[in-house]
Amino acid sequence: MPSRTLLTTILLGLVALCCAACVGSSPTPLAPALRGSIGVPHHGVITDAVELPRQGEGYRLLRSNGVRWGTAGLVAAVQRAAAEVARARPGGEPLLVGDLSARFGGATRGHRSHRTGRDADLLLYALTPDGRPVRSPGFIEFGPDGLARIDDSGDAERGASSPGAQEYVRLDVERTWLLVKSLVRSPDAHVQWLFFARWLEALVIEYARARDEDPELIWYAESVLLQPGDSTAHADHLHLRVACTPDAFLSGCLGGGPYWPWLPAVPQLVAPADSDLAAAILDDLLPGGAAAGPSVAAPDSAL
């Protein structure tokens, strides 16, 4: 008859396989606690997603493709930031919001991430060369001088058109800083990253310093602004990614990267000792629970 040690090893292996299957996919009867943003941004799903309306104060959606779902915090952060920019600088064009996530997450066309409701693409505010606010022409790249050339055909594939007959537009640094500032300060956002080209970050941070913004706030912004190393430089939009909240972490949210000291700390889970885990498994699986323990160990004592 197999020893208790062998039985424990087999049970632990079976449980590990079951847990790996549950966490790697989606909520199942074996893992009912998995809810909300589940997994990492490039490999996961979302339940109980919140829909970002097609338009609201200070923003509107770029596309009508249905990829506009996210966590409640992400959606609230986008709405709050767009509204705050519009109120601070009225008379400008609305923020164009690109893709968030699909209704239940998972892979979406044109994205490696955007799978768990924690990502949103925010197009950049634009001005004419002489400083008049103009509708964002879409995903066009701004150079180190803050200028972007408009293709004569516009950005039809992404649903935007060029603003009038202007050949160039320039980055609206002021409104872009206000957007970053609102996101970083937002009680809803818990910003983990704002993916952005380093040369555009330099323009925005230089503007903030020239305006004597709070040094601590600038430090927050510099920390989360990042040019990604595994994709495009993001010179044509801001890619917002929010962090896992402590509650979401306990429900299956994962994500790597730093959890900044100004964000709520996620729980530090400590694995139980093998003996405690084995005892708990035996309590659940064997008739009589813990009382069944000695009967399993008896063959060992007879050897």
PDB file of C-alpha atoms in Angstrom:
ATOM      1  CA  MET A   1       0.000   0.000   0.000  1.00  0.00           C
ATOM      2  CA  PRO A   2       1.473   3.395  -0.895  1.00  0.00           C
ATOM      3  CA  SER A   3       2.895   5.475   1.924  1.00  0.00           C
ATOM      4  CA  ARG A   4       1.315   8.670   3.228  1.00  0.00           C
ATOM      5  CA  THR A   5       4.199  10.636   1.702  1.00  0.00           C
ATOM      6  CA  LEU A   6       3.451   9.198  -1.738  1.00  0.00           C
ATOM      7  CA  LEU A   7      -0.268   9.903  -1.369  1.00  0.00           C
ATOM      8  CA  THR A   8       0.463  13.460  -0.341  1.00  0.00           C
ATOM      9  CA  THR A   9       2.757  13.978  -3.322  1.00  0.00           C
ATOM     10  CA  ILE A  10       0.119  12.662  -5.729  1.00  0.00           C
ATOM     11  CA  LEU A  11      -2.591  14.846  -4.209  1.00  0.00           C
ATOM     12  CA  LEU A  12      -0.419  17.949  -4.339  1.00  0.00           C
ATOM     13  CA  GLY A  13       0.395  17.271  -7.979  1.00  0.00           C
ATOM     14  CA  LEU A  14      -3.261  16.884  -8.926  1.00  0.00           C
ATOM     15  CA  VAL A  15      -4.227  20.082  -7.136  1.00  0.00           C
ATOM     16  CA  ALA A  16      -1.378  21.988  -8.799  1.00  0.00           C
ATOM     17  CA  LEU A  17      -2.512  20.822 -12.236  1.00  0.00           C
ATOM     18  CA  CYS A  18      -6.100  21.837 -11.515  1.00  0.00           C
ATOM     19  CA  CYS A  19      -5.084  25.261 -10.206  1.00  0.00           C
ATOM     20  CA  ALA A  20      -2.821  25.931 -13.180  1.00  0.00           C
ATOM     21  CA  ALA A  21      -5.643  25.093 -15.572  1.00  0.00           C
ATOM     22  CA  CYS A  22      -8.074  27.339 -13.716  1.00  0.00           C
ATOM     23  CA  VAL A  23      -5.849  30.374 -13.426  1.00  0.00           C
ATOM     24  CA  GLY A  24      -4.589  30.067 -16.972  1.00  0.00           C
ATOM     25  CA  SER A  25      -8.025  30.305 -18.541  1.00  0.00           C
ATOM     26  CA  SER A  26     -11.153  31.775 -17.026  1.00  0.00           C
ATOM     27  CA  PRO A  27     -13.649  31.363 -14.158  1.00  0.00           C
ATOM     28  CA  THR A  28     -14.850  27.774 -13.778  1.00  0.00           C
ATOM     29  CA  PRO A  29     -16.733  25.812 -11.128  1.00  0.00           C
ATOM     30  CA  LEU A  30     -13.285  24.792  -9.849  1.00  0.00           C
ATOM     31  CA  ALA A  31     -12.278  28.456  -9.427  1.00  0.00           C
ATOM     32  CA  PRO A  32     -15.444  30.462  -8.737  1.00  0.00           C
ATOM     33  CA  ALA A  33     -13.486  33.244  -7.008  1.00  0.00           C
ATOM     34  CA  LEU A  34     -11.918  34.386 -10.278  1.00  0.00           C
ATOM     35  CA  ARG A  35     -13.823  37.546 -11.171  1.00  0.00           C
ATOM     36  CA  GLY A  36     -13.160  40.877 -12.841  1.00  0.00           C
ATOM     37  CA  SER A  37      -9.795  41.400 -14.536  1.00  0.00           C
ATOM     38  CA  ILE A  38      -8.263  37.928 -14.692  1.00  0.00           C
ATOM     39  CA  GLY A  39      -4.695  37.167 -15.691  1.00  0.00           C
ATOM     40  CA  VAL A  40      -2.091  39.441 -17.232  1.00  0.00           C
ATOM     41  CA  PRO A  41      -2.871  42.134 -19.839  1.00  0.00           C
ATOM     42  CA  HIS A  42      -1.501  40.042 -22.712  1.00  0.00           C
ATOM     43  CA  HIS A  43      -3.073  36.738 -21.611  1.00  0.00           C
ATOM     44  CA  GLY A  44      -6.357  36.882 -19.776  1.00  0.00           C
ATOM     45  CA  VAL A  45     -10.053  37.699 -19.771  1.00  0.00           C
ATOM     46  CA  ILE A  46     -12.515  39.939 -17.919  1.00  0.00           C
ATOM     47  CA  THR A  47     -15.874  39.408 -16.259  1.00  0.00           C
ATOM     48  CA  ASP A  48     -18.294  42.070 -15.005  1.00  0.00           C
ATOM     49  CA  ALA A  49     -16.803  44.571 -17.457  1.00  0.00           C
ATOM     50  CA  VAL A  50     -18.073  48.153 -17.643  1.00  0.00           C
ATOM     51  CA  GLU A  51     -18.861  49.747 -21.009  1.00  0.00           C
ATOM     52  CA  LEU A  52     -17.428  53.151 -21.868  1.00  0.00           C
ATOM     53  CA  PRO A  53     -20.262  55.154 -23.503  1.00  0.00           C
ATOM     54  CA  ARG A  54     -19.712  56.266 -27.089  1.00  0.00           C
ATOM     55  CA  GLN A  55     -19.241  59.845 -25.981  1.00  0.00           C
ATOM     56  CA  GLY A  56     -19.270  61.923 -22.850  1.00  0.00           C
ATOM     57  CA  GLU A  57     -17.968  65.163 -21.430  1.00  0.00           C
ATOM     58  CA  GLY A  58     -14.714  65.960 -23.186  1.00  0.00           C
ATOM     59  CA  TYR A  59     -14.320  62.703 -25.123  1.00  0.00           C
ATOM     60  CA  ARG A  60     -15.723  60.466 -27.807  1.00  0.00           C
ATOM     61  CA  LEU A  61     -14.828  57.049 -29.139  1.00  0.00           C
ATOM     62  CA  LEU A  62     -12.686  56.789 -32.232  1.00  0.00           C
ATOM     63  CA  ARG A  63     -14.273  53.566 -33.488  1.00  0.00           C
ATOM     64  CA  SER A  64     -17.543  51.662 -33.318  1.00  0.00           C
ATOM     65  CA  ASN A  65     -16.020  48.206 -33.078  1.00  0.00           C
ATOM     66  CA  GLY A  66     -17.317  47.248 -29.633  1.00  0.00           C
ATOM     67  CA  VAL A  67     -13.841  47.162 -28.063  1.00  0.00           C
ATOM     68  CA  ARG A  68     -14.794  49.593 -25.322  1.00  0.00           C
ATOM     69  CA  TRP A  69     -15.054  47.567 -22.133  1.00  0.00           C
ATOM     70  CA  GLY A  70     -12.896  47.737 -19.044  1.00  0.00           C
ATOM     71  CA  THR A  71     -12.759  47.613 -15.289  1.00  0.00           C
ATOM     72  CA  ALA A  72     -14.914  50.125 -13.464  1.00  0.00           C
ATOM     73  CA  GLY A  73     -11.778  51.982 -12.384  1.00  0.00           C
ATOM     74  CA  LEU A  74     -10.382  52.251 -15.905  1.00  0.00           C
ATOM     75  CA  VAL A  75     -13.637  53.543 -17.393  1.00  0.00           C
ATOM     76  CA  ALA A  76     -14.137  56.051 -14.573  1.00  0.00           C
ATOM     77  CA  ALA A  77     -10.553  57.297 -14.915  1.00  0.00           C
ATOM     78  CA  VAL A  78     -10.907  57.954 -18.660  1.00  0.00           C
ATOM     79  CA  GLN A  79     -14.198  59.779 -18.166  1.00  0.00           C
ATOM     80  CA  ARG A  80     -12.886  61.865 -15.282  1.00  0.00           C
ATOM     81  CA  ALA A  81      -9.647  62.831 -17.062  1.00  0.00           C
ATOM     82  CA  ALA A  82     -11.369  63.847 -20.303  1.00  0.00           C
ATOM     83  CA  ALA A  83     -13.902  65.954 -18.404  1.00  0.00           C
ATOM     84  CA  GLU A  84     -11.234  67.675 -16.307  1.00  0.00           C
ATOM     85  CA  VAL A  85      -9.223  68.631 -19.388  1.00  0.00           C
ATOM     86  CA  ALA A  86     -12.349  69.997 -21.103  1.00  0.00           C
ATOM     87  CA  ARG A  87     -13.263  72.078 -18.067  1.00  0.00           C
ATOM     88  CA  ALA A  88      -9.724  73.391 -17.575  1.00  0.00           C
ATOM     89  CA  ARG A  89      -9.328  74.370 -21.242  1.00  0.00           C
ATOM     90  CA  PRO A  90     -12.799  74.792 -22.794  1.00  0.00           C
ATOM     91  CA  GLY A  91     -13.190  75.289 -26.505  1.00  0.00           C
ATOM     92  CA  GLY A  92     -10.882  72.494 -27.584  1.00  0.00           C
ATOM     93  CA  GLU A  93     -11.632  69.294 -29.445  1.00  0.00           C
ATOM     94  CA  PRO A  94     -12.666  66.211 -27.434  1.00  0.00           C
ATOM     95  CA  LEU A  95     -10.248  63.487 -26.452  1.00  0.00           C
ATOM     96  CA  LEU A  96     -10.457  60.629 -28.937  1.00  0.00           C
ATOM     97  CA  VAL A  97     -10.463  57.279 -27.159  1.00  0.00           C
ATOM     98  CA  GLY A  98      -9.252  54.238 -29.041  1.00  0.00           C
ATOM     99  CA  ASP A  99      -9.662  50.607 -27.995  1.00  0.00           C
ATOM    100  CA  LEU A 100     -10.139  49.302 -24.476  1.00  0.00           C
ATOM    101  CA  SER A 101     -11.018  45.576 -24.291  1.00  0.00           C
ATOM    102  CA  ALA A 102     -13.686  43.338 -25.783  1.00  0.00           C
ATOM    103  CA  ARG A 103     -16.790  42.550 -23.727  1.00  0.00           C
ATOM    104  CA  PHE A 104     -15.259  39.423 -22.197  1.00  0.00           C
ATOM    105  CA  GLY A 105     -11.633  40.269 -22.877  1.00  0.00           C
ATOM    106  CA  GLY A 106      -9.272  38.010 -24.744  1.00  0.00           C
ATOM    107  CA  ALA A 107      -7.417  38.742 -27.960  1.00  0.00           C
ATOM    108  CA  THR A 108      -8.503  41.687 -30.103  1.00  0.00           C
ATOM    109  CA  ARG A 109      -7.355  42.693 -33.552  1.00  0.00           C
ATOM    110  CA  GLY A 110      -4.227  44.833 -33.610  1.00  0.00           C
ATOM    111  CA  HIS A 111      -3.284  44.405 -29.955  1.00  0.00           C
ATOM    112  CA  ARG A 112      -0.992  42.143 -27.964  1.00  0.00           C
ATOM    113  CA  SER A 113      -2.484  43.321 -24.687  1.00  0.00           C
ATOM    114  CA  HIS A 114      -5.932  44.915 -24.035  1.00  0.00           C
ATOM    115  CA  ARG A 115      -7.212  41.512 -22.902  1.00  0.00           C
ATOM    116  CA  THR A 116      -8.193  42.042 -19.273  1.00  0.00           C
ATOM    117  CA  GLY A 117      -9.953  45.414 -19.193  1.00  0.00           C
ATOM    118  CA  ARG A 118      -6.947  47.319 -17.836  1.00  0.00           C
ATOM    119  CA  ASP A 119      -5.739  49.016 -21.038  1.00  0.00           C
ATOM    120  CA  ALA A 120      -7.003  52.008 -23.020  1.00  0.00           C
ATOM    121  CA  ASP A 121      -5.556  53.895 -25.996  1.00  0.00           C
ATOM    122  CA  LEU A 122      -5.901  57.676 -25.745  1.00  0.00           C
ATOM    123  CA  LEU A 123      -5.150  59.696 -28.851  1.00  0.00           C
ATOM    124  CA  LEU A 124      -3.165  62.900 -28.542  1.00  0.00           C
ATOM    125  CA  TYR A 125      -4.596  66.389 -28.448  1.00  0.00           C
ATOM    126  CA  ALA A 126      -3.508  68.419 -31.475  1.00  0.00           C
ATOM    127  CA  LEU A 127      -3.123  72.047 -32.533  1.00  0.00           C
ATOM    128  CA  THR A 128      -2.641  73.737 -35.869  1.00  0.00           C
ATOM    129  CA  PRO A 129       0.871  75.150 -36.308  1.00  0.00           C
ATOM    130  CA  ASP A 130      -0.425  78.581 -35.270  1.00  0.00           C
ATOM    131  CA  GLY A 131      -1.934  77.203 -32.058  1.00  0.00           C
ATOM    132  CA  ARG A 132      -5.634  76.580 -32.741  1.00  0.00           C
ATOM    133  CA  PRO A 133      -7.181  73.396 -31.277  1.00  0.00           C
ATOM    134  CA  VAL A 134      -8.031  70.881 -33.965  1.00  0.00           C
ATOM    135  CA  ARG A 135      -9.539  67.427 -33.963  1.00  0.00           C
ATOM    136  CA  SER A 136      -6.945  64.699 -33.619  1.00  0.00           C
ATOM    137  CA  PRO A 137      -6.216  63.324 -37.092  1.00  0.00           C
ATOM    138  CA  GLY A 138      -5.849  59.816 -35.668  1.00  0.00           C
ATOM    139  CA  PHE A 139      -2.839  57.641 -35.028  1.00  0.00           C
ATOM    140  CA  ILE A 140      -0.093  59.783 -36.535  1.00  0.00           C
ATOM    141  CA  GLU A 141       3.415  59.990 -35.096  1.00  0.00           C
ATOM    142  CA  PHE A 142       4.696  63.183 -33.533  1.00  0.00           C
ATOM    143  CA  GLY A 143       8.398  63.878 -33.778  1.00  0.00           C
ATOM    144  CA  PRO A 144      10.829  65.331 -31.218  1.00  0.00           C
ATOM    145  CA  ASP A 145       9.772  68.835 -32.333  1.00  0.00           C
ATOM    146  CA  GLY A 146       6.157  68.012 -31.460  1.00  0.00           C
ATOM    147  CA  LEU A 147       5.050  68.123 -35.112  1.00  0.00           C
ATOM    148  CA  ALA A 148       3.239  65.452 -37.092  1.00  0.00           C
ATOM    149  CA  ARG A 149       2.619  65.400 -40.802  1.00  0.00           C
ATOM    150  CA  ILE A 150      -0.900  64.542 -41.917  1.00  0.00           C
ATOM    151  CA  ASP A 151      -1.349  62.048 -44.698  1.00  0.00           C
ATOM    152  CA  ASP A 152      -3.565  63.545 -47.395  1.00  0.00           C
ATOM    153  CA  SER A 153      -5.803  60.500 -47.218  1.00  0.00           C
ATOM    154  CA  GLY A 154      -6.361  60.940 -43.500  1.00  0.00           C
ATOM    155  CA  ASP A 155      -6.531  57.956 -41.178  1.00  0.00           C
ATOM    156  CA  ALA A 156      -9.538  56.326 -42.754  1.00  0.00           C
ATOM    157  CA  GLU A 157      -8.658  52.831 -41.520  1.00  0.00           C
ATOM    158  CA  ARG A 158      -8.852  54.042 -37.943  1.00  0.00           C
ATOM    159  CA  GLY A 159     -11.941  56.154 -38.468  1.00  0.00           C
ATOM    160  CA  ALA A 160     -10.437  59.656 -38.382  1.00  0.00           C
ATOM    161  CA  SER A 161     -10.134  62.368 -40.998  1.00  0.00           C
ATOM    162  CA  SER A 162      -7.508  65.044 -41.444  1.00  0.00           C
ATOM    163  CA  PRO A 163      -8.323  68.481 -39.973  1.00  0.00           C
ATOM    164  CA  GLY A 164      -9.075  70.675 -42.936  1.00  0.00           C
ATOM    165  CA  ALA A 165      -6.248  71.442 -45.319  1.00  0.00           C
ATOM    166  CA  GLN A 166      -3.513  71.541 -42.657  1.00  0.00           C
ATOM    167  CA  GLU A 167      -0.410  69.625 -43.692  1.00  0.00           C
ATOM    168  CA  TYR A 168       1.025  69.532 -40.179  1.00  0.00           C
ATOM    169  CA  VAL A 169      -0.327  69.518 -36.678  1.00  0.00           C
ATOM    170  CA  ARG A 170       1.593  69.883 -33.463  1.00  0.00           C
ATOM    171  CA  LEU A 171       1.166  68.237 -30.119  1.00  0.00           C
ATOM    172  CA  ASP A 172      -1.039  70.147 -27.715  1.00  0.00           C
ATOM    173  CA  VAL A 173       1.454  69.820 -24.869  1.00  0.00           C
ATOM    174  CA  GLU A 174      -0.701  71.720 -22.405  1.00  0.00           C
ATOM    175  CA  ARG A 175      -3.767  69.497 -22.754  1.00  0.00           C
ATOM    176  CA  THR A 176      -1.614  66.379 -22.882  1.00  0.00           C
ATOM    177  CA  TRP A 177      -0.035  67.348 -19.555  1.00  0.00           C
ATOM    178  CA  LEU A 178      -3.469  68.039 -18.071  1.00  0.00           C
ATOM    179  CA  LEU A 179      -4.563  64.569 -19.191  1.00  0.00           C
ATOM    180  CA  VAL A 180      -1.499  62.912 -17.652  1.00  0.00           C
ATOM    181  CA  LYS A 181      -1.922  64.972 -14.489  1.00  0.00           C
ATOM    182  CA  SER A 182      -5.563  63.970 -14.097  1.00  0.00           C
ATOM    183  CA  LEU A 183      -4.830  60.278 -14.632  1.00  0.00           C
ATOM    184  CA  VAL A 184      -1.956  60.226 -12.162  1.00  0.00           C
ATOM    185  CA  ARG A 185      -4.021  62.015  -9.513  1.00  0.00           C
ATOM    186  CA  SER A 186      -7.232  60.072 -10.173  1.00  0.00           C
ATOM    187  CA  PRO A 187      -8.606  58.055  -7.243  1.00  0.00           C
ATOM    188  CA  ASP A 188     -10.070  55.608  -9.767  1.00  0.00           C
ATOM    189  CA  ALA A 189      -7.138  54.992 -12.057  1.00  0.00           C
ATOM    190  CA  HIS A 190      -4.315  53.394 -10.041  1.00  0.00           C
ATOM    191  CA  VAL A 191      -2.089  54.086 -13.042  1.00  0.00           C
ATOM    192  CA  GLN A 192       0.548  51.419 -13.535  1.00  0.00           C
ATOM    193  CA  TRP A 193       1.942  52.700 -16.835  1.00  0.00           C
ATOM    194  CA  LEU A 194       1.397  55.409 -19.417  1.00  0.00           C
ATOM    195  CA  PHE A 195       3.246  54.089 -22.436  1.00  0.00           C
ATOM    196  CA  PHE A 196       4.568  57.076 -24.402  1.00  0.00           C
ATOM    197  CA  ALA A 197       7.529  57.932 -26.635  1.00  0.00           C
ATOM    198  CA  ARG A 198      10.421  59.298 -24.571  1.00  0.00           C
ATOM    199  CA  TRP A 199      10.796  62.415 -26.744  1.00  0.00           C
ATOM    200  CA  LEU A 200       7.144  63.331 -26.223  1.00  0.00           C
ATOM    201  CA  GLU A 201       7.443  62.625 -22.516  1.00  0.00           C
ATOM    202  CA  ALA A 202      10.350  65.109 -22.474  1.00  0.00           C
ATOM    203  CA  LEU A 203       8.147  67.823 -24.008  1.00  0.00           C
ATOM    204  CA  VAL A 204       5.328  67.193 -21.535  1.00  0.00           C
ATOM    205  CA  ILE A 205       7.549  67.045 -18.439  1.00  0.00           C
ATOM    206  CA  GLU A 206       9.470  70.149 -19.530  1.00  0.00           C
ATOM    207  CA  TYR A 207       6.151  71.976 -19.839  1.00  0.00           C
ATOM    208  CA  ALA A 208       5.073  70.834 -16.360  1.00  0.00           C
ATOM    209  CA  ARG A 209       8.320  72.039 -14.812  1.00  0.00           C
ATOM    210  CA  ALA A 210       8.053  75.381 -16.595  1.00  0.00           C
ATOM    211  CA  ARG A 211       4.564  75.764 -15.088  1.00  0.00           C
ATOM    212  CA  ASP A 212       5.930  75.111 -11.577  1.00  0.00           C
ATOM    213  CA  GLU A 213       3.769  72.057 -11.088  1.00  0.00           C
ATOM    214  CA  ASP A 214       4.154  70.113  -7.843  1.00  0.00           C
ATOM    215  CA  PRO A 215       7.552  68.300  -7.999  1.00  0.00           C
ATOM    216  CA  GLU A 216       6.056  65.220  -6.368  1.00  0.00           C
ATOM    217  CA  LEU A 217       3.316  65.074  -8.999  1.00  0.00           C
ATOM    218  CA  ILE A 218       5.935  65.411 -11.741  1.00  0.00           C
ATOM    219  CA  TRP A 219       7.873  62.557 -10.150  1.00  0.00           C
ATOM    220  CA  TYR A 220       4.752  60.393 -10.232  1.00  0.00           C
ATOM    221  CA  ALA A 221       4.256  61.228 -13.905  1.00  0.00           C
ATOM    222  CA  GLU A 222       7.896  60.561 -14.805  1.00  0.00           C
ATOM    223  CA  SER A 223       7.681  57.208 -13.028  1.00  0.00           C
ATOM    224  CA  VAL A 224       4.669  55.888 -14.946  1.00  0.00           C
ATOM    225  CA  LEU A 225       5.495  57.403 -18.349  1.00  0.00           C
ATOM    226  CA  LEU A 226       7.497  54.794 -20.227  1.00  0.00           C
ATOM    227  CA  GLN A 227       8.510  54.083 -23.784  1.00  0.00           C
ATOM    228  CA  PRO A 228       7.923  50.333 -24.165  1.00  0.00           C
ATOM    229  CA  GLY A 229      10.768  48.159 -25.325  1.00  0.00           C
ATOM    230  CA  ASP A 230       8.722  45.387 -26.919  1.00  0.00           C
ATOM    231  CA  SER A 231       6.425  47.377 -29.231  1.00  0.00           C
ATOM    232  CA  THR A 232       6.218  50.672 -31.093  1.00  0.00           C
ATOM    233  CA  ALA A 233       7.494  53.803 -29.347  1.00  0.00           C
ATOM    234  CA  HIS A 234       3.945  55.120 -28.843  1.00  0.00           C
ATOM    235  CA  ALA A 235       4.532  58.484 -30.485  1.00  0.00           C
ATOM    236  CA  ASP A 236       0.951  58.516 -31.790  1.00  0.00           C
ATOM    237  CA  HIS A 237      -1.036  57.911 -28.589  1.00  0.00           C
ATOM    238  CA  LEU A 238      -0.912  57.375 -24.848  1.00  0.00           C
ATOM    239  CA  HIS A 239      -1.484  53.798 -23.745  1.00  0.00           C
ATOM    240  CA  LEU A 240      -3.012  53.778 -20.272  1.00  0.00           C
ATOM    241  CA  ARG A 241      -2.671  50.658 -18.125  1.00  0.00           C
ATOM    242  CA  VAL A 242      -4.115  50.507 -14.633  1.00  0.00           C
ATOM    243  CA  ALA A 243      -2.716  48.333 -11.863  1.00  0.00           C
ATOM    244  CA  CYS A 244      -4.475  45.549  -9.988  1.00  0.00           C
ATOM    245  CA  THR A 245      -6.264  46.776  -6.885  1.00  0.00           C
ATOM    246  CA  PRO A 246      -5.842  44.673  -3.730  1.00  0.00           C
ATOM    247  CA  ASP A 247      -9.344  43.193  -4.140  1.00  0.00           C
ATOM    248  CA  ALA A 248      -8.768  42.473  -7.830  1.00  0.00           C
ATOM    249  CA  PHE A 249      -5.458  40.800  -7.012  1.00  0.00           C
ATOM    250  CA  LEU A 250      -7.269  38.348  -4.744  1.00  0.00           C
ATOM    251  CA  SER A 251      -9.783  37.639  -7.539  1.00  0.00           C
ATOM    252  CA  GLY A 252      -7.245  36.709 -10.218  1.00  0.00           C
ATOM    253  CA  CYS A 253      -5.727  39.985 -11.466  1.00  0.00           C
ATOM    254  CA  LEU A 254      -2.053  39.643 -12.346  1.00  0.00           C
ATOM    255  CA  GLY A 255       0.257  41.943 -14.172  1.00  0.00           C
ATOM    256  CA  GLY A 256       3.908  42.175 -13.250  1.00  0.00           C
ATOM    257  CA  GLY A 257       5.727  45.449 -13.191  1.00  0.00           C
ATOM    258  CA  PRO A 258       6.084  47.719 -10.194  1.00  0.00           C
ATOM    259  CA  TYR A 259       3.310  48.498  -7.787  1.00  0.00           C
ATOM    260  CA  TRP A 260       4.183  52.065  -6.987  1.00  0.00           C
ATOM    261  CA  PRO A 261       4.528  53.092  -3.328  1.00  0.00           C
ATOM    262  CA  TRP A 262       1.680  55.602  -3.656  1.00  0.00           C
ATOM    263  CA  LEU A 263      -0.771  52.884  -4.749  1.00  0.00           C
ATOM    264  CA  PRO A 264      -2.570  50.553  -2.319  1.00  0.00           C
ATOM    265  CA  ALA A 265      -0.322  47.590  -1.580  1.00  0.00           C
ATOM    266  CA  VAL A 266      -1.421  44.226  -2.929  1.00  0.00           C
ATOM    267  CA  PRO A 267      -1.488  41.340  -0.445  1.00  0.00           C
ATOM    268  CA  GLN A 268       1.703  39.338  -0.095  1.00  0.00           C
ATOM    269  CA  LEU A 269       0.539  35.747  -0.194  1.00  0.00           C
ATOM    270  CA  VAL A 270       2.631  33.206   1.723  1.00  0.00           C
ATOM    271  CA  ALA A 271       2.459  29.598   0.604  1.00  0.00           C
ATOM    272  CA  PRO A 272       1.438  27.182   3.374  1.00  0.00           C
ATOM    273  CA  ALA A 273       3.788  24.439   4.483  1.00  0.00           C
ATOM    274  CA  ASP A 274       3.455  21.188   2.526  1.00  0.00           C
ATOM    275  CA  SER A 275       2.274  19.354   5.616  1.00  0.00           C
ATOM    276  CA  ASP A 276      -0.485  21.924   6.271  1.00  0.00           C
ATOM    277  CA  LEU A 277      -1.582  21.840   2.646  1.00  0.00           C
ATOM    278  CA  ALA A 278      -1.648  18.056   2.577  1.00  0.00           C
ATOM    279  CA  ALA A 279      -3.680  17.955   5.779  1.00  0.00           C
ATOM    280  CA  ALA A 280      -6.195  20.417   4.363  1.00  0.00           C
ATOM    281  CA  ILE A 281      -6.546  18.360   1.172  1.00  0.00           C
ATOM    282  CA  LEU A 282      -7.035  15.153   3.110  1.00  0.00           C
ATOM    283  CA  ASP A 283      -9.652  16.821   5.316  1.00  0.00           C
ATOM    284  CA  ASP A 284     -11.640  17.715   2.198  1.00  0.00           C
ATOM    285  CA  LEU A 285     -11.222  14.477   0.258  1.00  0.00           C
ATOM    286  CA  LEU A 286     -11.270  11.640   2.774  1.00  0.00           C
ATOM    287  CA  PRO A 287     -14.444  10.415   4.509  1.00  0.00           C
ATOM    288  CA  GLY A 288     -14.462  11.620   8.075  1.00  0.00           C
ATOM    289  CA  GLY A 289     -12.099  14.542   7.376  1.00  0.00           C
ATOM    290  CA  ALA A 290      -9.156  14.893   9.729  1.00  0.00           C
ATOM    291  CA  ALA A 291     -10.301  11.900  11.689  1.00  0.00           C
ATOM    292  CA  ALA A 292      -9.387   9.746   8.703  1.00  0.00           C
ATOM    293  CA  GLY A 293      -5.734  10.768   8.948  1.00  0.00           C
ATOM    294  CA  PRO A 294      -4.480   7.956  11.229  1.00  0.00           C
ATOM    295  CA  SER A 295      -6.061   5.251   9.091  1.00  0.00           C
ATOM    296  CA  VAL A 296      -4.059   6.446   6.101  1.00  0.00           C
ATOM    297  CA  ALA A 297      -0.830   6.503   8.120  1.00  0.00           C
ATOM    298  CA  ALA A 298      -1.343   3.051   9.644  1.00  0.00           C
ATOM    299  CA  PRO A 299       0.365   1.079   6.856  1.00  0.00           C
ATOM    300  CA  ASP A 300       3.557   3.119   7.357  1.00  0.00           C
ATOM    301  CA  SER A 301       3.710   2.193  11.060  1.00  0.00           C
ATOM    302  CA  ALA A 302       3.362  -1.474  10.218  1.00  0.00           C
ATOM    303  CA  LEU A 303       6.356  -1.515   7.880  1.00  0.00           C
TER     304      LEU A 303
END
